[in-house]
Short mmCIF file of C-alpha atoms and ligand atoms in Angstrom, two decimals:
data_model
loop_
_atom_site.label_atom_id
_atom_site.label_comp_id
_atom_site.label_asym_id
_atom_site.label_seq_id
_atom_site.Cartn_x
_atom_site.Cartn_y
_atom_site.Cartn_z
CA UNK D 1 -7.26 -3.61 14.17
CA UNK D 2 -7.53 -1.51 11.21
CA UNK D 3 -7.60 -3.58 7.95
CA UNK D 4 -6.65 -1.73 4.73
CA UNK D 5 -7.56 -2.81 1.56
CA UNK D 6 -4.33 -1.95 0.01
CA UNK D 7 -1.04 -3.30 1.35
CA UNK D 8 2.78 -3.32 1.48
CA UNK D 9 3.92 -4.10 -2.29
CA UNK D 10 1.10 -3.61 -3.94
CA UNK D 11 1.11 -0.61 -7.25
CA UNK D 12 -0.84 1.48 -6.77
CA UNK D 13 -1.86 4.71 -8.75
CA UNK D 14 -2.57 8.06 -6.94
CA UNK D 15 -5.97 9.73 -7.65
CA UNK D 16 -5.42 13.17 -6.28
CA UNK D 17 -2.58 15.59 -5.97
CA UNK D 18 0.70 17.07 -7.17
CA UNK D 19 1.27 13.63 -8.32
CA UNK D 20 -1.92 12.69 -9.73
CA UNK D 21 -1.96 9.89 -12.33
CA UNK D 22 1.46 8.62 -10.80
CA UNK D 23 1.74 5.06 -10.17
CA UNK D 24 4.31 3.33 -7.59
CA UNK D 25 4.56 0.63 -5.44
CA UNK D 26 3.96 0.93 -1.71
CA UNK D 27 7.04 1.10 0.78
CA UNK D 28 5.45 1.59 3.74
CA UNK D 29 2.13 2.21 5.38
CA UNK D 30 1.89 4.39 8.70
CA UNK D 31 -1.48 3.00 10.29
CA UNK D 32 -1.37 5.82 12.97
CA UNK D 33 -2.69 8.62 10.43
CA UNK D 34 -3.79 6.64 7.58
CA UNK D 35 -0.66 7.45 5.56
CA UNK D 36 1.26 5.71 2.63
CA UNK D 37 4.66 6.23 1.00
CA UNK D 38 4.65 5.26 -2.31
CA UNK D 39 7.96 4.21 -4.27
CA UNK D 40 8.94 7.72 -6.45
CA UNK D 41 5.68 9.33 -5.46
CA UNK D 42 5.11 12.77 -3.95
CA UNK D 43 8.74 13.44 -3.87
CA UNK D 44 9.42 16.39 -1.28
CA UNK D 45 13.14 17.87 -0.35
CA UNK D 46 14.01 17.49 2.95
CA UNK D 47 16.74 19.55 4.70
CA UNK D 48 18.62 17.08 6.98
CA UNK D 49 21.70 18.08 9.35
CA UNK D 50 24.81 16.46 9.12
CA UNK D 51 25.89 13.16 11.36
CA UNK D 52 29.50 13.02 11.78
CA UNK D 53 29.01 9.89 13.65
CA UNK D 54 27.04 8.36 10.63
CA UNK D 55 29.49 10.39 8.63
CA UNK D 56 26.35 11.41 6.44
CA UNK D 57 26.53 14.80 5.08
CA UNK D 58 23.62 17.26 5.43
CA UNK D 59 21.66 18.78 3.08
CA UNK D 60 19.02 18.59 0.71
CA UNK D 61 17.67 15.34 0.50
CA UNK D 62 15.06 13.77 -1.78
CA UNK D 63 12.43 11.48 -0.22
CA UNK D 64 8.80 10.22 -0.34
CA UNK D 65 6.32 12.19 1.40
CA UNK D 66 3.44 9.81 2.56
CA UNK D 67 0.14 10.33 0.91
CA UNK D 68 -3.45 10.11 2.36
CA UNK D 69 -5.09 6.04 2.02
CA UNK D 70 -8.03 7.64 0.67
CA UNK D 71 -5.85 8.98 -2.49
CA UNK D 72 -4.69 5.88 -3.78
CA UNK D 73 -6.33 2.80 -6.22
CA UNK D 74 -4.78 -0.47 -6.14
CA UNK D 75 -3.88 -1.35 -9.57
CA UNK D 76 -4.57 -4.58 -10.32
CA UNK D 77 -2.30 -6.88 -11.38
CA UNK D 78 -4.22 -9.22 -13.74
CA UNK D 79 -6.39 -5.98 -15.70
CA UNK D 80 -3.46 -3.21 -14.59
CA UNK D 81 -6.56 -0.75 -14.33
CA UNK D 82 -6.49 1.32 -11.09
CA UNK D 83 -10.14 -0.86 -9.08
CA UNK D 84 -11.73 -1.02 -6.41
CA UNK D 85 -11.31 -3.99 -4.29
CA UNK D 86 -14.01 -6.23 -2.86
CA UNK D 87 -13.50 -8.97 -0.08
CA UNK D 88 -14.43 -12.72 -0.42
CA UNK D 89 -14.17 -15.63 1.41
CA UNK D 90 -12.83 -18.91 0.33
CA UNK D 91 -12.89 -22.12 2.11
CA UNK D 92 -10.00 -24.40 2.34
CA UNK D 93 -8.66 -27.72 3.27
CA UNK D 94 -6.51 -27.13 6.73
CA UNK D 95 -4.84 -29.56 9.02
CA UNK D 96 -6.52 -32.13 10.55
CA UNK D 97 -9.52 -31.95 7.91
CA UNK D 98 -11.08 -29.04 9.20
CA UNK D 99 -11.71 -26.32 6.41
CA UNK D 100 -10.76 -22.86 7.09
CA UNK D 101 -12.11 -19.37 6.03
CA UNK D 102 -9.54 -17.54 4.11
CA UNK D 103 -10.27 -14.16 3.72
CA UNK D 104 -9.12 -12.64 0.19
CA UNK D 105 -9.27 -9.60 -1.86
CA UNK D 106 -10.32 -9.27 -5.29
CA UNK D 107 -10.62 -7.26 -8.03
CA UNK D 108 -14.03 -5.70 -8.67
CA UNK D 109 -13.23 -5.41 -12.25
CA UNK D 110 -11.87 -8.60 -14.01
CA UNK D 111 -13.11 -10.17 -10.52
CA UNK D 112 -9.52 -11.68 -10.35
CA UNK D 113 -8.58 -13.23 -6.78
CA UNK D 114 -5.69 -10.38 -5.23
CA UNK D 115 -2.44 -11.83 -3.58
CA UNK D 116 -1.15 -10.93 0.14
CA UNK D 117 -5.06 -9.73 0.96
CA UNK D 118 -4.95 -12.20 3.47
CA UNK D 119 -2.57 -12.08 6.25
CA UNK D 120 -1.95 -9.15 8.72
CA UNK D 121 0.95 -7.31 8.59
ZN1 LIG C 201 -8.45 -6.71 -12.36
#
């Protein structure tokens, strides 16, 4: 499985673009193309029809247009610069008194230990 280093929730700022310089917190992240939609971020108009049965009227809407991984820095949240992150592993006491391997992410700038890095989505 693909591992990202940037995930749902995290701000992040966008490095290249219409929206350059931008910074917004991820919504979503499509894994298939290596696309993320970023809260306010590379806003495009998009004509929708109208659905009586969801009575929603058509027209112009405003939405997020998802933006290439490779344009986006996490911003940290300890330094709030845009950084790179690095991976680390920290052991910890489990069940049972077995120690397990918990994998993190961390800031290669103020080297400050990254929330949700962990777990899958
Ligand atoms: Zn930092």
């Amino acid at each position: 499985m693909k591992q990202y280093r940037i995930h749902k929730d995290d701000v992040v700022m966008v490095l290249a673009g219409k929206d350059k310089g931008k910074v917004g917190k991820i919504l979503r992240i499509i894994r298939k193309n290596d696309r993320v939609v970023v809260e306010r971020v590379n806003m495009g108009v998009r004509h929708v029809k109208p659905n009586p049965r969801l009575s929603q009227p058509g027209g112009r809407v405003e939405k997020e247009m998802p933006l290439h991984v490779s344009n986006l820095a996490l911003v940290c949240p300890a330094c709030t610069k845009p950084t790179r992150i690095g991976f680390r592993y920290l052991e910890e006491a489990g069940t049972d008194g077995k120690t397990v391997r918990k994998r993190v992410r961390f800031c290669k700038k103020c080297k400050e230990i990254l929330a949700g890095g962990g777990k899958k989505q």
